[in-house]
């Protein structure tokens, strides 16, 4: 079973998340009083791919919203470099889209120092996928929750 951030740090604020970690889940655990900063995590096929560091929420909303808009166009998309923000800087990430799946390929960057224990070893590729429809529906459910959290400041 995939590890969650509940074991990593105690937060006085409730975690927001949508999806199932074993297929695709997106979550944010606020760690600051204004709730704009915290731990942002993606789970794909049960693997947490973020580094569990504290980060600003808004850039992750913007990056995943753009990726979701691309997925909604339903055309196939060749493999291209993907940047999802500082939580994922320990990885070289790529994304491609088939008619039915969003495929993520990533490797741990050699210069990253101490990557999280669940990251692939340096030089080894990890390829994970999520059904395109699930990616879109999960993000479309999560996005309003995250935006509401930021607006409630």
Tab-separated table of N, CA and C in Angstrom:
chain	number	residue	atom	x	y	z
A	1	UNK	N	0.843	-1.176	0.000
A	1	UNK	CA	0.000	0.000	0.000
A	1	UNK	C	0.882	1.231	0.000
A	2	UNK	N	0.498	2.238	-0.712
A	2	UNK	CA	1.278	3.464	-0.803
A	2	UNK	C	1.279	4.206	0.525
A	3	UNK	N	2.389	4.795	0.808
A	3	UNK	CA	2.533	5.584	2.022
A	3	UNK	C	1.841	6.928	1.829
A	4	UNK	N	1.239	7.452	2.862
A	4	UNK	CA	0.644	8.779	2.794
A	4	UNK	C	1.429	9.707	3.691
A	5	UNK	N	1.186	10.992	3.522
A	5	UNK	CA	1.925	11.972	4.301
A	5	UNK	C	1.485	12.038	5.754
A	6	UNK	N	0.394	11.358	6.111
A	6	UNK	CA	-0.028	11.346	7.509
A	6	UNK	C	1.058	10.774	8.403
A	7	UNK	N	1.807	9.812	7.876
A	7	UNK	CA	2.870	9.225	8.674
A	7	UNK	C	4.097	10.123	8.730
A	8	UNK	N	4.214	11.048	7.775
A	8	UNK	CA	5.418	11.857	7.656
A	8	UNK	C	5.419	13.087	8.558
A	9	UNK	N	4.305	13.736	8.684
A	9	UNK	CA	4.258	14.966	9.470
A	9	UNK	C	2.855	15.179	10.028
A	10	UNK	N	2.831	15.675	11.231
A	10	UNK	CA	1.544	15.986	11.830
A	10	UNK	C	1.125	17.379	11.410
A	11	UNK	N	-0.039	17.513	10.846
A	11	UNK	CA	-0.553	18.803	10.425
A	11	UNK	C	-1.842	19.074	11.189
A	12	UNK	N	-1.972	20.295	11.722
A	12	UNK	CA	-3.221	20.627	12.415
A	12	UNK	C	-4.367	20.883	11.437
A	13	UNK	N	-4.075	20.872	10.133
A	13	UNK	CA	-5.081	21.170	9.123
A	13	UNK	C	-5.470	19.895	8.383
A	14	UNK	N	-6.725	19.799	7.980
A	14	UNK	CA	-7.154	18.586	7.280
A	14	UNK	C	-6.548	18.482	5.884
A	15	UNK	N	-6.268	17.264	5.498
A	15	UNK	CA	-5.749	16.966	4.160
A	15	UNK	C	-6.902	17.045	3.172
A	16	UNK	N	-6.642	17.621	2.011
A	16	UNK	CA	-7.602	17.614	0.911
A	16	UNK	C	-7.091	16.650	-0.135
A	17	UNK	N	-7.938	15.789	-0.622
A	17	UNK	CA	-7.489	14.864	-1.647
A	17	UNK	C	-8.637	14.193	-2.357
A	18	UNK	N	-8.377	13.800	-3.578
A	18	UNK	CA	-9.371	13.125	-4.402
A	18	UNK	C	-8.669	11.981	-5.124
A	19	UNK	N	-9.357	10.883	-5.272
A	19	UNK	CA	-8.839	9.751	-6.025
A	19	UNK	C	-8.422	8.621	-5.109
A	20	UNK	N	-7.940	7.574	-5.730
A	20	UNK	CA	-7.497	6.372	-5.025
A	20	UNK	C	-6.013	6.203	-5.296
A	21	UNK	N	-5.230	6.118	-4.241
A	21	UNK	CA	-3.771	6.062	-4.384
A	21	UNK	C	-3.317	4.907	-5.270
A	22	UNK	N	-4.021	3.790	-5.251
A	22	UNK	CA	-3.591	2.636	-6.054
A	22	UNK	C	-3.738	2.859	-7.551
A	23	UNK	N	-4.512	3.866	-7.968
A	23	UNK	CA	-4.636	4.181	-9.399
A	23	UNK	C	-4.169	5.608	-9.663
A	24	UNK	N	-4.880	6.615	-9.132
A	24	UNK	CA	-4.463	8.012	-9.262
A	24	UNK	C	-5.100	8.829	-8.144
A	25	UNK	N	-4.275	9.544	-7.420
A	25	UNK	CA	-4.745	10.395	-6.331
A	25	UNK	C	-3.921	11.663	-6.319
A	26	UNK	N	-4.571	12.773	-6.023
A	26	UNK	CA	-3.904	14.055	-5.841
A	26	UNK	C	-4.330	14.576	-4.477
A	27	UNK	N	-3.350	15.050	-3.679
A	27	UNK	CA	-3.696	15.536	-2.342
A	27	UNK	C	-2.771	16.661	-1.907
A	28	UNK	N	-3.288	17.450	-0.984
A	28	UNK	CA	-2.538	18.559	-0.415
A	28	UNK	C	-2.829	18.605	1.077
A	29	UNK	N	-1.759	18.661	1.864
A	29	UNK	CA	-1.872	18.782	3.313
A	29	UNK	C	-1.278	20.121	3.715
A	30	UNK	N	-2.120	21.097	4.092
A	30	UNK	CA	-1.587	22.394	4.498
A	30	UNK	C	-0.697	22.262	5.736
A	31	UNK	N	0.378	23.030	5.751
A	31	UNK	CA	1.268	23.043	6.917
A	31	UNK	C	1.488	24.452	7.450
A	32	UNK	N	0.902	25.450	6.794
A	32	UNK	CA	1.035	26.833	7.264
A	32	UNK	C	-0.340	27.365	7.662
A	33	UNK	N	-0.345	28.350	8.521
A	33	UNK	CA	-1.625	28.920	8.989
A	33	UNK	C	-2.485	29.451	7.852
A	34	UNK	N	-1.846	30.058	6.839
A	34	UNK	CA	-2.646	30.602	5.735
A	34	UNK	C	-3.052	29.525	4.724
A	35	UNK	N	-2.604	28.305	4.922
A	35	UNK	CA	-2.968	27.122	4.127
A	35	UNK	C	-2.533	27.199	2.668
A	36	UNK	N	-1.677	28.160	2.326
A	36	UNK	CA	-1.173	28.243	0.949
A	36	UNK	C	0.051	27.364	0.735
A	37	UNK	N	0.670	26.931	1.826
A	37	UNK	CA	1.866	26.097	1.747
A	37	UNK	C	1.604	24.776	2.465
A	38	UNK	N	2.209	23.743	1.942
A	38	UNK	CA	2.035	22.426	2.552
A	38	UNK	C	2.681	21.361	1.708
A	39	UNK	N	2.219	20.137	1.878
A	39	UNK	CA	2.761	18.995	1.151
A	39	UNK	C	1.787	18.618	0.040
A	40	UNK	N	2.264	18.696	-1.200
A	40	UNK	CA	1.473	18.335	-2.365
A	40	UNK	C	1.978	16.981	-2.848
A	41	UNK	N	1.055	16.058	-3.111
A	41	UNK	CA	1.490	14.724	-3.497
A	41	UNK	C	0.594	14.170	-4.598
A	42	UNK	N	1.205	13.493	-5.543
A	42	UNK	CA	0.496	12.708	-6.551
A	42	UNK	C	0.810	11.242	-6.311
A	43	UNK	N	-0.177	10.411	-6.448
A	43	UNK	CA	0.008	8.965	-6.403
A	43	UNK	C	-0.434	8.420	-7.750
A	44	UNK	N	0.439	7.647	-8.379
A	44	UNK	CA	0.113	7.000	-9.640
A	44	UNK	C	0.451	5.517	-9.471
A	45	UNK	N	-0.537	4.677	-9.674
A	45	UNK	CA	-0.371	3.231	-9.478
A	45	UNK	C	0.191	2.907	-8.094
A	46	UNK	N	-0.238	3.656	-7.087
A	46	UNK	CA	0.182	3.407	-5.711
A	46	UNK	C	1.526	3.995	-5.338
A	47	UNK	N	2.205	4.636	-6.272
A	47	UNK	CA	3.527	5.206	-6.023
A	47	UNK	C	3.401	6.698	-5.775
A	48	UNK	N	3.874	7.200	-4.616
A	48	UNK	CA	3.899	8.654	-4.409
A	48	UNK	C	5.085	9.211	-5.195
A	49	UNK	N	4.855	10.217	-6.025
A	49	UNK	CA	5.969	10.692	-6.840
A	49	UNK	C	6.536	12.037	-6.402
A	50	UNK	N	5.912	12.713	-5.458
A	50	UNK	CA	6.473	13.948	-4.939
A	50	UNK	C	7.528	13.665	-3.888
A	51	UNK	N	8.232	14.714	-3.462
A	51	UNK	CA	9.305	14.502	-2.482
A	51	UNK	C	8.872	14.783	-1.048
A	52	UNK	N	7.600	15.073	-0.816
A	52	UNK	CA	7.036	15.316	0.515
A	52	UNK	C	7.618	16.542	1.191
A	53	UNK	N	8.107	17.491	0.390
A	53	UNK	CA	8.615	18.739	0.959
A	53	UNK	C	7.504	19.784	0.955
A	54	UNK	N	7.683	20.821	1.755
A	54	UNK	CA	6.706	21.902	1.810
A	54	UNK	C	6.824	22.743	0.543
A	55	UNK	N	5.685	23.090	-0.014
A	55	UNK	CA	5.641	23.803	-1.279
A	55	UNK	C	4.418	24.713	-1.309
A	56	UNK	N	4.408	25.643	-2.250
A	56	UNK	CA	3.229	26.486	-2.467
A	56	UNK	C	2.217	25.701	-3.299
A	57	UNK	N	0.947	25.812	-2.972
A	57	UNK	CA	-0.097	25.071	-3.659
A	57	UNK	C	-0.382	25.608	-5.060
A	58	UNK	N	-0.446	26.923	-5.226
A	58	UNK	CA	-0.923	27.483	-6.489
A	58	UNK	C	-0.169	27.000	-7.727
A	59	UNK	N	1.168	26.963	-7.741
A	59	UNK	CA	1.839	26.493	-8.965
A	59	UNK	C	1.437	25.071	-9.367
A	60	UNK	N	1.140	24.224	-8.405
A	60	UNK	CA	0.709	22.859	-8.725
A	60	UNK	C	-0.688	22.854	-9.336
A	61	UNK	N	-1.555	23.739	-8.859
A	61	UNK	CA	-2.883	23.867	-9.464
A	61	UNK	C	-2.736	24.287	-10.927
A	62	UNK	N	-1.920	25.291	-11.178
A	62	UNK	CA	-1.737	25.793	-12.547
A	62	UNK	C	-1.155	24.713	-13.462
A	63	UNK	N	-0.132	24.009	-12.998
A	63	UNK	CA	0.511	22.989	-13.832
A	63	UNK	C	-0.425	21.825	-14.152
A	64	UNK	N	-1.145	21.334	-13.157
A	64	UNK	CA	-2.048	20.208	-13.405
A	64	UNK	C	-3.289	20.626	-14.190
A	65	UNK	N	-3.722	21.866	-14.034
A	65	UNK	CA	-4.848	22.362	-14.839
A	65	UNK	C	-4.476	22.382	-16.320
A	66	UNK	N	-3.252	22.822	-16.627
A	66	UNK	CA	-2.789	22.817	-18.023
A	66	UNK	C	-2.707	21.387	-18.563
A	67	UNK	N	-2.175	20.481	-17.763
A	67	UNK	CA	-2.061	19.094	-18.200
A	67	UNK	C	-3.443	18.482	-18.415
A	68	UNK	N	-4.377	18.791	-17.558
A	68	UNK	CA	-5.741	18.275	-17.696
A	68	UNK	C	-6.399	18.828	-18.963
A	69	UNK	N	-6.187	20.103	-19.257
A	69	UNK	CA	-6.756	20.697	-20.474
A	69	UNK	C	-6.228	19.982	-21.712
A	70	UNK	N	-4.954	19.618	-21.701
A	70	UNK	CA	-4.377	18.866	-22.819
A	70	UNK	C	-5.039	17.487	-22.910
A	71	UNK	N	-5.211	16.829	-21.776
A	71	UNK	CA	-5.830	15.491	-21.754
A	71	UNK	C	-7.266	15.537	-22.266
A	72	UNK	N	-7.963	16.617	-22.011
A	72	UNK	CA	-9.361	16.729	-22.435
A	72	UNK	C	-9.516	16.846	-23.948
A	73	UNK	N	-8.459	17.208	-24.652
A	73	UNK	CA	-8.559	17.343	-26.111
A	73	UNK	C	-8.648	16.001	-26.836
A	74	UNK	N	-8.385	14.921	-26.134
A	74	UNK	CA	-8.561	13.563	-26.637
A	74	UNK	C	-7.641	13.157	-27.781
A	75	UNK	N	-6.768	14.019	-28.232
A	75	UNK	CA	-5.841	13.583	-29.274
A	75	UNK	C	-4.638	12.911	-28.618
A	76	UNK	N	-3.998	12.035	-29.377
A	76	UNK	CA	-2.786	11.420	-28.861
A	76	UNK	C	-1.701	12.488	-28.798
A	77	UNK	N	-0.800	12.315	-27.871
A	77	UNK	CA	0.268	13.299	-27.697
A	77	UNK	C	1.576	12.542	-27.522
A	78	UNK	N	2.561	12.923	-28.328
A	78	UNK	CA	3.867	12.286	-28.231
A	78	UNK	C	4.528	12.658	-26.919
A	79	UNK	N	5.492	11.844	-26.541
A	79	UNK	CA	6.235	12.071	-25.306
A	79	UNK	C	6.881	13.463	-25.314
A	80	UNK	N	6.665	14.185	-24.216
A	80	UNK	CA	7.267	15.510	-24.071
A	80	UNK	C	7.661	15.717	-22.609
A	81	UNK	N	8.593	16.604	-22.410
A	81	UNK	CA	9.081	16.908	-21.067
A	81	UNK	C	7.951	17.526	-20.251
A	82	UNK	N	7.910	17.198	-18.975
A	82	UNK	CA	6.865	17.671	-18.076
A	82	UNK	C	7.503	18.292	-16.849
A	83	UNK	N	7.073	19.497	-16.513
A	83	UNK	CA	7.521	20.134	-15.279
A	83	UNK	C	6.288	20.387	-14.424
A	84	UNK	N	6.248	19.777	-13.252
A	84	UNK	CA	5.097	19.933	-12.363
A	84	UNK	C	5.411	20.774	-11.129
A	85	UNK	N	6.605	21.314	-11.017
A	85	UNK	CA	6.918	22.174	-9.885
A	85	UNK	C	7.971	21.583	-8.975
A	86	UNK	N	8.314	22.358	-7.966
A	86	UNK	CA	9.457	22.038	-7.103
A	86	UNK	C	9.327	20.725	-6.341
A	87	UNK	N	8.132	20.288	-6.063
A	87	UNK	CA	7.938	19.021	-5.351
A	87	UNK	C	8.459	17.835	-6.165
A	88	UNK	N	8.604	18.048	-7.465
A	88	UNK	CA	9.012	16.977	-8.365
A	88	UNK	C	10.377	17.245	-9.010
A	89	UNK	N	11.131	18.198	-8.466
A	89	UNK	CA	12.426	18.561	-9.047
A	89	UNK	C	13.462	17.450	-8.970
A	90	UNK	N	13.259	16.459	-8.145
A	90	UNK	CA	14.212	15.342	-8.070
A	90	UNK	C	14.061	14.387	-9.255
A	91	UNK	N	13.069	14.630	-10.105
A	91	UNK	CA	12.780	13.743	-11.227
A	91	UNK	C	12.903	14.452	-12.570
A	92	UNK	N	13.394	13.735	-13.559
A	92	UNK	CA	13.219	14.127	-14.955
A	92	UNK	C	11.935	13.450	-15.377
A	93	UNK	N	10.928	14.255	-15.725
A	93	UNK	CA	9.605	13.698	-16.016
A	93	UNK	C	9.210	13.955	-17.462
A	94	UNK	N	8.496	12.972	-18.007
A	94	UNK	CA	7.943	13.071	-19.353
A	94	UNK	C	6.517	12.558	-19.314
A	95	UNK	N	5.698	13.080	-20.220
A	95	UNK	CA	4.311	12.634	-20.307
A	95	UNK	C	3.975	12.391	-21.769
A	96	UNK	N	3.154	11.387	-22.007
A	96	UNK	CA	2.587	11.148	-23.328
A	96	UNK	C	1.158	10.681	-23.119
A	97	UNK	N	0.355	10.825	-24.155
A	97	UNK	CA	-1.045	10.452	-24.028
A	97	UNK	C	-1.463	9.584	-25.205
A	98	UNK	N	-2.015	8.445	-24.876
A	98	UNK	CA	-2.646	7.608	-25.893
A	98	UNK	C	-4.123	7.993	-25.902
A	99	UNK	N	-4.905	7.313	-26.689
A	99	UNK	CA	-6.345	7.592	-26.698
A	99	UNK	C	-6.981	7.293	-25.343
A	100	UNK	N	-6.388	6.360	-24.573
A	100	UNK	CA	-7.028	5.946	-23.324
A	100	UNK	C	-6.217	6.234	-22.060
A	101	UNK	N	-4.916	6.467	-22.176
A	101	UNK	CA	-4.076	6.622	-20.985
A	101	UNK	C	-3.226	7.890	-21.011
A	102	UNK	N	-2.893	8.342	-19.803
A	102	UNK	CA	-1.851	9.349	-19.604
A	102	UNK	C	-0.663	8.568	-19.048
A	103	UNK	N	0.453	8.610	-19.758
A	103	UNK	CA	1.630	7.818	-19.394
A	103	UNK	C	2.736	8.737	-18.888
A	104	UNK	N	3.217	8.453	-17.698
A	104	UNK	CA	4.291	9.222	-17.083
A	104	UNK	C	5.552	8.369	-17.075
A	105	UNK	N	6.658	8.941	-17.513
A	105	UNK	CA	7.954	8.274	-17.448
A	105	UNK	C	8.877	9.196	-16.677
A	106	UNK	N	9.602	8.645	-15.724
A	106	UNK	CA	10.525	9.499	-14.983
A	106	UNK	C	11.716	8.723	-14.468
A	107	UNK	N	12.789	9.474	-14.248
A	107	UNK	CA	14.009	8.953	-13.651
A	107	UNK	C	14.458	9.959	-12.594
A	108	UNK	N	15.170	9.470	-11.614
A	108	UNK	CA	15.710	10.347	-10.576
A	108	UNK	C	16.933	11.066	-11.131
A	109	UNK	N	16.982	12.350	-10.914
A	109	UNK	CA	18.110	13.161	-11.381
A	109	UNK	C	19.344	12.850	-10.535
A	110	UNK	N	20.495	12.635	-11.159
A	110	UNK	CA	21.696	12.278	-10.393
A	110	UNK	C	22.159	13.385	-9.453
A	111	UNK	N	21.876	14.629	-9.792
A	111	UNK	CA	22.350	15.743	-8.971
A	111	UNK	C	21.397	16.092	-7.828
A	112	UNK	N	20.345	15.326	-7.638
A	112	UNK	CA	19.328	15.713	-6.656
A	112	UNK	C	19.727	15.436	-5.208
A	113	UNK	N	20.800	14.735	-4.979
A	113	UNK	CA	21.196	14.469	-3.594
A	113	UNK	C	20.447	13.286	-3.036
A	114	UNK	N	19.661	13.523	-1.994
A	114	UNK	CA	18.925	12.445	-1.346
A	114	UNK	C	17.483	12.396	-1.785
A	115	UNK	N	17.182	11.652	-2.853
A	115	UNK	CA	15.785	11.562	-3.276
A	115	UNK	C	14.961	10.779	-2.264
A	116	UNK	N	13.645	10.918	-2.297
A	116	UNK	CA	12.808	10.137	-1.386
A	116	UNK	C	12.989	8.645	-1.636
A	117	UNK	N	12.752	7.823	-0.626
A	117	UNK	CA	13.000	6.387	-0.759
A	117	UNK	C	12.157	5.700	-1.826
A	118	UNK	N	11.035	6.262	-2.199
A	118	UNK	CA	10.177	5.632	-3.198
A	118	UNK	C	10.557	6.040	-4.625
A	119	UNK	N	11.509	6.966	-4.796
A	119	UNK	CA	11.934	7.379	-6.135
A	119	UNK	C	12.740	6.256	-6.788
A	120	UNK	N	12.677	6.171	-8.115
A	120	UNK	CA	13.469	5.128	-8.771
A	120	UNK	C	14.962	5.420	-8.605
A	121	UNK	N	15.787	4.395	-8.582
A	121	UNK	CA	17.231	4.626	-8.497
A	121	UNK	C	17.716	5.476	-9.675
A	122	UNK	N	18.763	6.235	-9.465
A	122	UNK	CA	19.332	7.072	-10.526
A	122	UNK	C	19.613	6.185	-11.738
A	123	UNK	N	19.191	6.655	-12.913
A	123	UNK	CA	19.422	5.924	-14.158
A	123	UNK	C	18.356	4.907	-14.521
A	124	UNK	N	17.464	4.584	-13.609
A	124	UNK	CA	16.414	3.605	-13.900
A	124	UNK	C	15.105	4.332	-14.192
A	125	UNK	N	14.489	4.005	-15.315
A	125	UNK	CA	13.222	4.625	-15.681
A	125	UNK	C	12.070	3.928	-14.969
A	126	UNK	N	11.114	4.731	-14.588
A	126	UNK	CA	9.858	4.201	-14.061
A	126	UNK	C	8.764	4.720	-14.984
A	127	UNK	N	7.871	3.842	-15.361
A	127	UNK	CA	6.776	4.223	-16.264
A	127	UNK	C	5.467	3.834	-15.593
A	128	UNK	N	4.632	4.839	-15.368
A	128	UNK	CA	3.347	4.633	-14.706
A	128	UNK	C	2.251	5.248	-15.564
A	129	UNK	N	1.062	4.675	-15.494
A	129	UNK	CA	-0.025	5.213	-16.302
A	129	UNK	C	-1.307	5.299	-15.492
A	130	UNK	N	-2.169	6.164	-15.968
A	130	UNK	CA	-3.504	6.316	-15.395
A	130	UNK	C	-4.458	6.482	-16.577
A	131	UNK	N	-5.631	5.911	-16.448
A	131	UNK	CA	-6.628	6.079	-17.506
A	131	UNK	C	-6.900	7.573	-17.679
A	132	UNK	N	-6.943	7.988	-18.914
A	132	UNK	CA	-7.151	9.409	-19.222
A	132	UNK	C	-8.433	9.934	-18.565
A	133	UNK	N	-9.499	9.167	-18.644
A	133	UNK	CA	-10.775	9.584	-18.053
A	133	UNK	C	-10.655	9.734	-16.536
A	134	UNK	N	-9.905	8.847	-15.905
A	134	UNK	CA	-9.726	8.945	-14.454
A	134	UNK	C	-8.866	10.152	-14.090
A	135	UNK	N	-7.812	10.398	-14.851
A	135	UNK	CA	-6.971	11.569	-14.617
A	135	UNK	C	-7.821	12.837	-14.677
A	136	UNK	N	-8.618	12.959	-15.730
A	136	UNK	CA	-9.450	14.155	-15.916
A	136	UNK	C	-10.473	14.280	-14.789
A	137	UNK	N	-11.207	13.226	-14.493
A	137	UNK	CA	-12.260	13.336	-13.470
A	137	UNK	C	-11.678	13.588	-12.080
A	138	UNK	N	-10.550	12.954	-11.771
A	138	UNK	CA	-9.933	13.171	-10.460
A	138	UNK	C	-9.481	14.619	-10.325
A	139	UNK	N	-8.795	15.135	-11.346
A	139	UNK	CA	-8.325	16.516	-11.261
A	139	UNK	C	-9.499	17.488	-11.232
A	140	UNK	N	-10.536	17.248	-12.025
A	140	UNK	CA	-11.692	18.157	-12.048
A	140	UNK	C	-12.427	18.169	-10.702
A	141	UNK	N	-12.330	17.107	-9.927
A	141	UNK	CA	-12.914	17.094	-8.581
A	141	UNK	C	-11.989	17.797	-7.581
A	142	UNK	N	-10.693	17.612	-7.740
A	142	UNK	CA	-9.735	18.171	-6.782
A	142	UNK	C	-9.531	19.669	-6.961
A	143	UNK	N	-9.475	20.120	-8.205
A	143	UNK	CA	-9.148	21.527	-8.479
A	143	UNK	C	-10.043	22.516	-7.725
A	144	UNK	N	-11.371	22.368	-7.739
A	144	UNK	CA	-12.204	23.338	-7.020
A	144	UNK	C	-11.941	23.341	-5.505
A	145	UNK	N	-11.640	22.170	-4.950
A	145	UNK	CA	-11.326	22.115	-3.516
A	145	UNK	C	-10.069	22.927	-3.205
A	146	UNK	N	-9.044	22.762	-4.042
A	146	UNK	CA	-7.798	23.482	-3.836
A	146	UNK	C	-7.990	24.988	-4.022
A	147	UNK	N	-8.725	25.359	-5.053
A	147	UNK	CA	-8.978	26.796	-5.299
A	147	UNK	C	-9.804	27.399	-4.169
A	148	UNK	N	-10.766	26.646	-3.658
A	148	UNK	CA	-11.578	27.127	-2.528
A	148	UNK	C	-10.688	27.345	-1.293
A	149	UNK	N	-9.780	26.433	-1.056
A	149	UNK	CA	-8.857	26.571	0.059
A	149	UNK	C	-8.054	27.868	-0.060
A	150	UNK	N	-7.539	28.147	-1.247
A	150	UNK	CA	-6.754	29.375	-1.448
A	150	UNK	C	-7.625	30.621	-1.332
A	151	UNK	N	-8.879	30.543	-1.792
A	151	UNK	CA	-9.773	31.697	-1.731
A	151	UNK	C	-10.267	31.999	-0.327
A	152	UNK	N	-10.179	31.022	0.560
A	152	UNK	CA	-10.715	31.207	1.912
A	152	UNK	C	-9.752	31.951	2.831
A	153	UNK	N	-8.699	32.501	2.283
A	153	UNK	CA	-7.709	33.213	3.098
A	153	UNK	C	-8.178	34.616	3.430
